[in-house]
C-alpha positions as a printed NumPy array, in Angstrom:
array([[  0.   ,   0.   ,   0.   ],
       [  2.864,   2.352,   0.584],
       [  4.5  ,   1.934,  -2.506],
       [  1.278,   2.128,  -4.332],
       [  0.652,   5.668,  -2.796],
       [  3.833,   6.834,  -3.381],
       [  3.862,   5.673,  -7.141],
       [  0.677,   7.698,  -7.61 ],
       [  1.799,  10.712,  -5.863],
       [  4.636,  10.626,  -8.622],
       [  2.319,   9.998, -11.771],
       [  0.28 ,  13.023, -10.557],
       [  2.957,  15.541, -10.191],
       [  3.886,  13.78 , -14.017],
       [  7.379,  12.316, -12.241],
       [  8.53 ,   9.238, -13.474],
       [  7.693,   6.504, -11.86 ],
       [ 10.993,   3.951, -10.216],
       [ 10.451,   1.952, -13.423],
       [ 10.688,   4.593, -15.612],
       [ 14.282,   5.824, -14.115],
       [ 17.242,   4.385, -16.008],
       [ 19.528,   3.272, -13.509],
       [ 22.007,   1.535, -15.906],
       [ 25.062,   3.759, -16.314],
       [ 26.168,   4.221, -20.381],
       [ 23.441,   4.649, -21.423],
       [ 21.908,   7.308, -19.224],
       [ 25.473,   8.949, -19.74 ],
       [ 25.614,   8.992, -23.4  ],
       [ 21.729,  10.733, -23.614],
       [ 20.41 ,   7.05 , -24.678],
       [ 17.074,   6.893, -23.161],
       [ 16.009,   3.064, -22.642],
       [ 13.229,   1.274, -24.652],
       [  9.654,   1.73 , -22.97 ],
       [ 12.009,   4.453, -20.367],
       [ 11.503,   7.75 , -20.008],
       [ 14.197,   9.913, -19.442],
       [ 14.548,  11.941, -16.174],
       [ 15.907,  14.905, -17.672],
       [ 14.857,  17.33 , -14.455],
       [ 17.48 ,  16.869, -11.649],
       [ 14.633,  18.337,  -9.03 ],
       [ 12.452,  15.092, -10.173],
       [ 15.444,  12.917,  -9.845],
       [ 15.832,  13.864,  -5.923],
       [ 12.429,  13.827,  -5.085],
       [ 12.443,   9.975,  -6.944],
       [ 15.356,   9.206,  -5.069],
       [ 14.277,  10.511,  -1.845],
       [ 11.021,   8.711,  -2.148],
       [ 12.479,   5.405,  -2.668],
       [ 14.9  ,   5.822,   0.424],
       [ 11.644,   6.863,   2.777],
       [  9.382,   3.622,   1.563],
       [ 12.369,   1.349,   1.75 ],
       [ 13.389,   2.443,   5.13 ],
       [  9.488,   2.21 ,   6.331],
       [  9.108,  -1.695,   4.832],
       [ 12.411,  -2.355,   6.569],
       [ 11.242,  -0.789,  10.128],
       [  7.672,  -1.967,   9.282],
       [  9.316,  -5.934,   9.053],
       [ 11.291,  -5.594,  11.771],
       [  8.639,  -4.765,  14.227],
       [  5.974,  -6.317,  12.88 ],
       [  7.558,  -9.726,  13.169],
       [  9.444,  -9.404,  15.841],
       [  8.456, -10.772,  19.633],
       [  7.43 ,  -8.052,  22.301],
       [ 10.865,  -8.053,  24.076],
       [ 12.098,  -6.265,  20.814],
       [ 10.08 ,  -3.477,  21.611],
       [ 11.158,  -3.919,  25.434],
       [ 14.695,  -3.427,  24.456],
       [ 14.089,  -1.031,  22.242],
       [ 12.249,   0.82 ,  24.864],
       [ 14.613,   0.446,  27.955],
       [ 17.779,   1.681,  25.341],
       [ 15.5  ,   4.714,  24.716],
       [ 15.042,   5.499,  28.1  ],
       [ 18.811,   5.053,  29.095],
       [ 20.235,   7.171,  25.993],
       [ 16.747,  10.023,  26.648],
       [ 17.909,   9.886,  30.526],
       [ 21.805,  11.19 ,  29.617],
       [ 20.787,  14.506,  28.486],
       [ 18.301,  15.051,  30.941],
       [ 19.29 ,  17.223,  34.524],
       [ 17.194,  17.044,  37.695],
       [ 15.991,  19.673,  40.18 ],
       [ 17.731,  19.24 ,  43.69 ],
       [ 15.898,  20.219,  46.737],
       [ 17.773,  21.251,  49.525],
       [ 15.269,  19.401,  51.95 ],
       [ 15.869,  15.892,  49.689],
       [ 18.872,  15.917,  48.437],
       [ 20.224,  13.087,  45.556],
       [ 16.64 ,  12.756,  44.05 ],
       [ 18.1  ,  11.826,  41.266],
       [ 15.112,  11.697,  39.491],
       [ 15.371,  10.143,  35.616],
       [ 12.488,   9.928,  32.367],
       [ 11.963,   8.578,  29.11 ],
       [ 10.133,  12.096,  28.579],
       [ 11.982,  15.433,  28.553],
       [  9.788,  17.168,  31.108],
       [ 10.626,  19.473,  33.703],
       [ 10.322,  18.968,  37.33 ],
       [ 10.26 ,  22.489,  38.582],
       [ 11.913,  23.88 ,  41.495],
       [ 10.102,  23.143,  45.143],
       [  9.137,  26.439,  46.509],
       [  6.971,  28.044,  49.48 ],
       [  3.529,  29.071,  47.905],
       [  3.652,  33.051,  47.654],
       [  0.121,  32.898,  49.312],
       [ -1.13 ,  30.837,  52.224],
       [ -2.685,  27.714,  51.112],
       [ -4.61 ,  24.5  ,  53.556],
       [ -2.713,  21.557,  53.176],
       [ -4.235,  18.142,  52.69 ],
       [ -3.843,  14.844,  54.736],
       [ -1.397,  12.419,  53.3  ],
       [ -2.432,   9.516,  55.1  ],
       [ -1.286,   6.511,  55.043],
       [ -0.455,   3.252,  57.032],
       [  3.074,   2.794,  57.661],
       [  5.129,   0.656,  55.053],
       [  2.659,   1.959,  52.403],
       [  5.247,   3.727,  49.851],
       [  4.256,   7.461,  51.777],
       [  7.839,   8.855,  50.9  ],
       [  7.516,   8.433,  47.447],
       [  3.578,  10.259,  47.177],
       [  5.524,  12.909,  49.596],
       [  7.649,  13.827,  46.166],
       [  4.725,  13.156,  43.707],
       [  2.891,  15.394,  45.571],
       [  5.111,  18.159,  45.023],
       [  5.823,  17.54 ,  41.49 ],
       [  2.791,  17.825,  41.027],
       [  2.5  ,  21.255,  42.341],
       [  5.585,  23.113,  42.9  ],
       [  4.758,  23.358,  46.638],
       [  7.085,  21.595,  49.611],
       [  5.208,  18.968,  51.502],
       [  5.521,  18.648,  55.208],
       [  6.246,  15.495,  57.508],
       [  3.953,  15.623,  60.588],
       [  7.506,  15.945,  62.918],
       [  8.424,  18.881,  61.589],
       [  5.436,  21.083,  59.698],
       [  1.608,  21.957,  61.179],
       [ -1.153,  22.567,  59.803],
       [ -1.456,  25.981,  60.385],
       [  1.574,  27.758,  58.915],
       [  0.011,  27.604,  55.577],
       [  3.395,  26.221,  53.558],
       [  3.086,  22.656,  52.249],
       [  0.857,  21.47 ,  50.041],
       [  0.646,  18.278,  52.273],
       [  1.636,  16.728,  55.633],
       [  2.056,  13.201,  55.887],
       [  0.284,  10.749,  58.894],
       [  0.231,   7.68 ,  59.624],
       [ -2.536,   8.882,  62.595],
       [ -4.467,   6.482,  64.061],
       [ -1.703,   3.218,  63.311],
       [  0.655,   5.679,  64.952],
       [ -0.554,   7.613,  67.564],
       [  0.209,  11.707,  66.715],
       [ -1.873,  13.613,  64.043],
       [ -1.323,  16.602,  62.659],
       [ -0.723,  19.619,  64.856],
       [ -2.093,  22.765,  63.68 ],
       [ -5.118,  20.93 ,  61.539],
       [ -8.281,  22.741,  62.574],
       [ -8.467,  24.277,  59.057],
       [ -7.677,  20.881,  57.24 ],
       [-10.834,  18.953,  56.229],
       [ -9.387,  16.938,  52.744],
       [ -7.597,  13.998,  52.954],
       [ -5.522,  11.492,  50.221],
       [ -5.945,   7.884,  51.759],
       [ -2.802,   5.492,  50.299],
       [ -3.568,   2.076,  50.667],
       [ -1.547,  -0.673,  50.258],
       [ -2.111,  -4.472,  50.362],
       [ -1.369,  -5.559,  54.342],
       [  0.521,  -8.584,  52.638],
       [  3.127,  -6.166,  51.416],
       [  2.486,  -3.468,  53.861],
       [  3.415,  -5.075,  56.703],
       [  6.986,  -6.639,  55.512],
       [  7.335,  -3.244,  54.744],
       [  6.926,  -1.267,  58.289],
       [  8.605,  -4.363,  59.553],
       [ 12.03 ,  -3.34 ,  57.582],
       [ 11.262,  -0.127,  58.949],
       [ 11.398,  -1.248,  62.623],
       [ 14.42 ,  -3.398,  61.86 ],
       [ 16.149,   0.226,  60.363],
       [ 15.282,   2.041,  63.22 ],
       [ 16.544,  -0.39 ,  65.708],
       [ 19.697,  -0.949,  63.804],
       [ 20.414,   2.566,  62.771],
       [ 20.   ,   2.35 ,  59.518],
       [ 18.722,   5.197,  57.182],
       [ 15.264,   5.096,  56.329],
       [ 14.647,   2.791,  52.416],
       [ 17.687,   1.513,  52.748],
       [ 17.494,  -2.646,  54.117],
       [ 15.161,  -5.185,  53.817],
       [ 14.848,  -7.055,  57.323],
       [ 16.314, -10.517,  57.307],
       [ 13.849, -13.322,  57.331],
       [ 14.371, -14.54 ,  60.777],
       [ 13.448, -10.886,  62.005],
       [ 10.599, -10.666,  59.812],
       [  9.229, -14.235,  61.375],
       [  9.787, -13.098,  64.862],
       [  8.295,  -9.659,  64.306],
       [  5.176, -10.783,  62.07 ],
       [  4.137, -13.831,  64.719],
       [  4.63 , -11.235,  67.541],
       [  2.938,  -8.294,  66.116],
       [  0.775,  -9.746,  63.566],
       [ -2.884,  -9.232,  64.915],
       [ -1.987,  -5.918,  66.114],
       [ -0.79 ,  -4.932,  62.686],
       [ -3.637,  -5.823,  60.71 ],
       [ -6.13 ,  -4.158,  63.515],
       [ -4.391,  -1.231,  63.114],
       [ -4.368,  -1.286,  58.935],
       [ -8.535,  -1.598,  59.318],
       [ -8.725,   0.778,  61.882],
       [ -6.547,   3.37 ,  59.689],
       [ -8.552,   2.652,  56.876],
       [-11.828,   3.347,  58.337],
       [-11.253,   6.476,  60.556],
       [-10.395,   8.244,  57.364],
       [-12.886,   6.584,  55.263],
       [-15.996,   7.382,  57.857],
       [-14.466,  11.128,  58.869],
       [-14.263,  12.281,  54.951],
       [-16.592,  12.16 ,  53.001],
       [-15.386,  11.268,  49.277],
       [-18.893,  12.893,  47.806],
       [-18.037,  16.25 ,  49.058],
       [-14.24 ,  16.518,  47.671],
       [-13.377,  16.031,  50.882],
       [-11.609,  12.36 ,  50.242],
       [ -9.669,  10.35 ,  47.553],
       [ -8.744,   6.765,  48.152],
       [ -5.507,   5.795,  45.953],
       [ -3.413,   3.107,  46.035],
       [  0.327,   2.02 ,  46.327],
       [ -0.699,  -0.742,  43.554],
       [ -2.14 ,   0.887,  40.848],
       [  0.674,   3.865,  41.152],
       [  3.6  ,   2.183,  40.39 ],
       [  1.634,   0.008,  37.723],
       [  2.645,   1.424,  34.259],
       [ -0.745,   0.315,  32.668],
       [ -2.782,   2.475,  35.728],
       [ -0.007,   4.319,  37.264],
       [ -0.609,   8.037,  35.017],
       [ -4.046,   7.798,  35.175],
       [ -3.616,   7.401,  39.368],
       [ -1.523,  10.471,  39.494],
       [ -3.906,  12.455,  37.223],
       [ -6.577,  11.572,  39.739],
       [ -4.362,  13.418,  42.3  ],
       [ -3.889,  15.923,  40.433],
       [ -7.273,  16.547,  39.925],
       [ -7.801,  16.779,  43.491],
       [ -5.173,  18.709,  44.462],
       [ -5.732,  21.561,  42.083],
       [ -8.889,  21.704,  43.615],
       [ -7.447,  23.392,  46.791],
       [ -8.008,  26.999,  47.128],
       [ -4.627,  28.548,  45.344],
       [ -3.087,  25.699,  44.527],
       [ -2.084,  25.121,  40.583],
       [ -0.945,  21.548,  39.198],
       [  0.966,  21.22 ,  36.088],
       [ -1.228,  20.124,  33.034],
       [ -2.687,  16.939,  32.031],
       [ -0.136,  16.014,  29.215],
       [  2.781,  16.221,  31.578],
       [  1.743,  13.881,  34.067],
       [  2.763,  10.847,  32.479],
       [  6.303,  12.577,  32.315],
       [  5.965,  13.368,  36.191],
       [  4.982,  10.091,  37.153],
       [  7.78 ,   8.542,  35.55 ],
       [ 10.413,  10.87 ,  37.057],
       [  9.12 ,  10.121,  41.017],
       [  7.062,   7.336,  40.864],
       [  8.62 ,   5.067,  38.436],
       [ 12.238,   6.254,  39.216],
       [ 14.403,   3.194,  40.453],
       [ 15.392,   5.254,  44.017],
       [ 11.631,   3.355,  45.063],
       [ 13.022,   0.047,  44.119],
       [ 13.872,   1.182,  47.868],
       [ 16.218,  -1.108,  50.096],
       [ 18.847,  -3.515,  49.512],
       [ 19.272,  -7.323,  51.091],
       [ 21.303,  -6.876,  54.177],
       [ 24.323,  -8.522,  52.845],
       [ 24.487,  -6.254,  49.818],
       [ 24.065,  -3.42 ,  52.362],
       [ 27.046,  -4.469,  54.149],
       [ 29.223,  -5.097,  51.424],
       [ 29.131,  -1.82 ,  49.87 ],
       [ 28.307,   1.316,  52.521],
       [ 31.643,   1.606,  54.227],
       [ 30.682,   4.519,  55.693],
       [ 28.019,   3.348,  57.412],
       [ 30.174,   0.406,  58.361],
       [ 32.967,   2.624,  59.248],
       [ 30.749,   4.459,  61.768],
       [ 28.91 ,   1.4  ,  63.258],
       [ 31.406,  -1.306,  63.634],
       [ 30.28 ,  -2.938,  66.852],
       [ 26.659,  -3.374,  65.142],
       [ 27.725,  -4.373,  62.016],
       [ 29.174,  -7.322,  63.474],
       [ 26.232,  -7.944,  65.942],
       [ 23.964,  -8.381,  62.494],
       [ 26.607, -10.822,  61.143],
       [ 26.268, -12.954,  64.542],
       [ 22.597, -12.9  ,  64.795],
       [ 21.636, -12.935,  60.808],
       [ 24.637, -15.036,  59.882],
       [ 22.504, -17.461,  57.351],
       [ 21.619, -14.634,  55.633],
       [ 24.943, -12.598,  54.768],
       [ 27.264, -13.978,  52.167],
       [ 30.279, -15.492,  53.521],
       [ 33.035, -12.284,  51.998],
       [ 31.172,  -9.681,  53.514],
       [ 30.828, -11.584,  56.939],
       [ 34.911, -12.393,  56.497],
       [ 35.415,  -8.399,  55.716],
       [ 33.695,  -7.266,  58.782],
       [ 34.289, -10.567,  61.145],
       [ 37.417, -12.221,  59.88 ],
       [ 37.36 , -15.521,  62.383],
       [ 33.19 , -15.749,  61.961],
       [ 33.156, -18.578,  58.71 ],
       [ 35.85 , -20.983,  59.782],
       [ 34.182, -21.448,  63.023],
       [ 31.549, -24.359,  63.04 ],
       [ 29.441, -21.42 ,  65.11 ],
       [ 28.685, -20.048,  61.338],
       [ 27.961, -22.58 ,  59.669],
       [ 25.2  , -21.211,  56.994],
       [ 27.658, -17.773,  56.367],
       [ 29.5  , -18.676,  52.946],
       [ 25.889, -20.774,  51.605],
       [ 23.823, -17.486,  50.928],
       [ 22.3  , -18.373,  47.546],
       [ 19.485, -17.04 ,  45.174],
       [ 17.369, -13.888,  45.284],
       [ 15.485, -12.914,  48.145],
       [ 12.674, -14.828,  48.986],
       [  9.231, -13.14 ,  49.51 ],
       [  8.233, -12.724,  53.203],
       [  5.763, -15.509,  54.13 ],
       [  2.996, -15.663,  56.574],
       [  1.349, -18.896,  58.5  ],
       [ -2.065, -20.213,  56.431],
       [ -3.869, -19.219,  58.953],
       [ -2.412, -15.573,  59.264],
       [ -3.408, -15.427,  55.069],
       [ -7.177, -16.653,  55.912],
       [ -7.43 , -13.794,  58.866],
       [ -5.929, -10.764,  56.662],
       [ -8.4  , -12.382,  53.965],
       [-11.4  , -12.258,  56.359],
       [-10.764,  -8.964,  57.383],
       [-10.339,  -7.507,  54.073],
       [-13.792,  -9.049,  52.656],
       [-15.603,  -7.32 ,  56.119],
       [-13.973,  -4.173,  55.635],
       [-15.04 ,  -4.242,  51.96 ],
       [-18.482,  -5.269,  52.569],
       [-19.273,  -3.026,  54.785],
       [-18.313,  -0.238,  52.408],
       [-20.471,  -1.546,  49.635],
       [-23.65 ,  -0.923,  51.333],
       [-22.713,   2.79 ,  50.752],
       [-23.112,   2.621,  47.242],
       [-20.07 ,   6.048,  47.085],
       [-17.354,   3.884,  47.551],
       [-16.757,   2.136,  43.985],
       [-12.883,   2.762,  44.139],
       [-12.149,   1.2  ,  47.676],
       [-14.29 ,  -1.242,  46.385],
       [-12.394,  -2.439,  44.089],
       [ -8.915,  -1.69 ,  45.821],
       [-10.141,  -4.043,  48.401],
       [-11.546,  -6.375,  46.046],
       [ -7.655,  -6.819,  44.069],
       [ -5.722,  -7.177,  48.042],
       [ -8.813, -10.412,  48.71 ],
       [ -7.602, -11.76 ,  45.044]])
């Protein structure tokens, strides 16, 4: 069809068609015009011939090549796009979060994070703990171009941030400062992933460790999960429903969005323009447009910095500084996680600890990290729960999107 269309764009600008040029050298040289040829006496026609024939040939060749090809073509072809699109590209850095390091396959501009130049109400970013709240705490200001605040160190009332994370009531402070804050983004996340998640984060903050930065070992997720485990899912239903039943989503006064469907690339653009949506309908507050949120997405939420933390061992291996600074604990994780941490990283920190029989699992560290398990009967409570919890919301008939949030964690 192509070469059809181009042939008949020739014969009606009275070209010669690619039959009709002589390509055979003597003859065209000495004036001899081919029988049944006609001669292309123009050089202006000869280009555009020429030209024409490069363009279809190149689109049948690109045309073949992708058309026949399997999907992972297009993969690679993609992920080499992104890498060479990501050179040329710089980032913002924000004093407050330094080494961002945000990267896109779309040149779009994250602008600076600044104080509004008017007072504006923030909204509640709330969100059970372990539910990917530091990475909606960026969105949220791409979005926007306005700082958002951590509950520690930002209240309600100074007017500043476009949002203040809580984890209120899992955890037991709220907001200070909130009388004038009545709108509220609820991040869910599946309690199966959730709660390995704010279990890393206790096993951080007992062990020092920066925040996103190690994946608790197995054997301190088991301990944690069979001590804490009813607690923990009480405490993601009770979240869920204080915010749910104190904001009413009918009024603008409530969005439910969640962890899942934002980092998805199918749903993950069409999550954040949801946000966006409701977060330019704050008093003052101005969002960047609809066809660069796909761009924005990509450069906070589907950045590789929320990948998030590393297996202990691989931790170990490569932050010297940390290492440098916490000797004495490094080696305590070694002795207690020892089945866990490859056998050269244990020998670099604990030189004796894998020729002694009292390690004997150290050097046998094998395979990628498993996913955190739970008992069967843990799985059939956490599925109970969620099918009450959704239930009970369906009666409402206003709750179609927790609806079917809830109804993806039961599956």
């Amino acid at each position: 069809r192509m070469i059809r269309t181009i042939l008949y764009i020739i014969n009606a600008q009275n070209l010669p068609t690619f039959t009709q040029v002589p390509v055979i050298g003597a003859a065209t040289r000495q004036g001899i015009t081919a029988p049944g040829s006609t001669m292309v006496r123009h050089g202006p026609a000869r280009r555009m011939s020429a030209a024409l024939l490069v363009v279809c040939t190149t689109y049948l060749a690109v045309d073949t090549l992708f058309s026949s090809s399997p999907s992972s073509l297009m993969e690679d072809f993609s992920s080499s796009l992104r890498r060479e699109l990501s050179k040329g590209l710089t980032t913002e850095e924000d004093p407050q979060h330094n080494n961002r390091g945000l990267i896109a396959y779309e040149e779009c501009t994250v602008e600076s994070i600044n104080p509004p130049d008017h007072p504006i109400v923030p909204v509640f970013a709330a969100s059970y703990p372990g539910s990917g709240s530091q990475m909606t705490h960026y969105l949220y200001e791409a979005l926007t171009g306005v700082p958002a605040g951590i509950i520690k160190l930002t209240r309600g009332d100074d007017h500043q941030v476009i949002s203040i994370k809580t984890h209120y009531p899992a955890q037991t402070t709220n907001v200070k400062g909130a009388e004038e804050m009545d709108r509220v983004i609820l991040q869910l996340r599946n309690p199966l992933n959730a709660l390995p998640s704010f279990a890393s984060f206790r096993f951080e903050v007992q062990n020092g460790f920066p925040d996103h930065t190690v994946y608790a070992p197995d054997k301190f997720w088991i301990e944690w999960r069979d001590k804490n485990f009813d607690k923990a899912l009480e405490d993601w239903v009770n979240h869920l429903e204080y915010w749910v039943d104190n904001y009413d989503n009918t009024q603008d006064k409530r969005i439910v969005i969640s962890y899942e469907n934002l980092i998805n690339e199918e749903t993950g653009p069409e999550e954040t323009q949801h946000i966006a949506k409701f977060l330019g309908n704050g008093k003052g507050v101005t969002t960047v447009s609809p066809e660069a949120i796909p761009c924005v997405w990509d450069k906070v939420v589907n950045y590789k910095k929320f990948q998030g933390r590393k297996l202990l061992t691989d931790f170990l291996a490569h932050d010297n500084e940390w290492i440098e600074n916490n000797k004495d604990k490094a080696r305590s994780l070694i002795e207690t996680y020892s089945e866990e941490i490859d056998g050269a990283v244990a020998r670099k920190l604990l030189p004796t600890c894998c020729d002694s029989p009292a390690y004997p699992q150290a050097s046998h560290r094998k395979g990628p990290h498993d996913r955190y398990t739970y008992t069967e009967q843990q799985l059939q409570t956490m599925i109970n729960e969620l099918i009450m919890t959704k239930e009970r919301y369906m009666s409402k008939n206003t709750e179609d999107r927790l609806e079917r949030i809830l109804s993806l964690y039961v599956e």
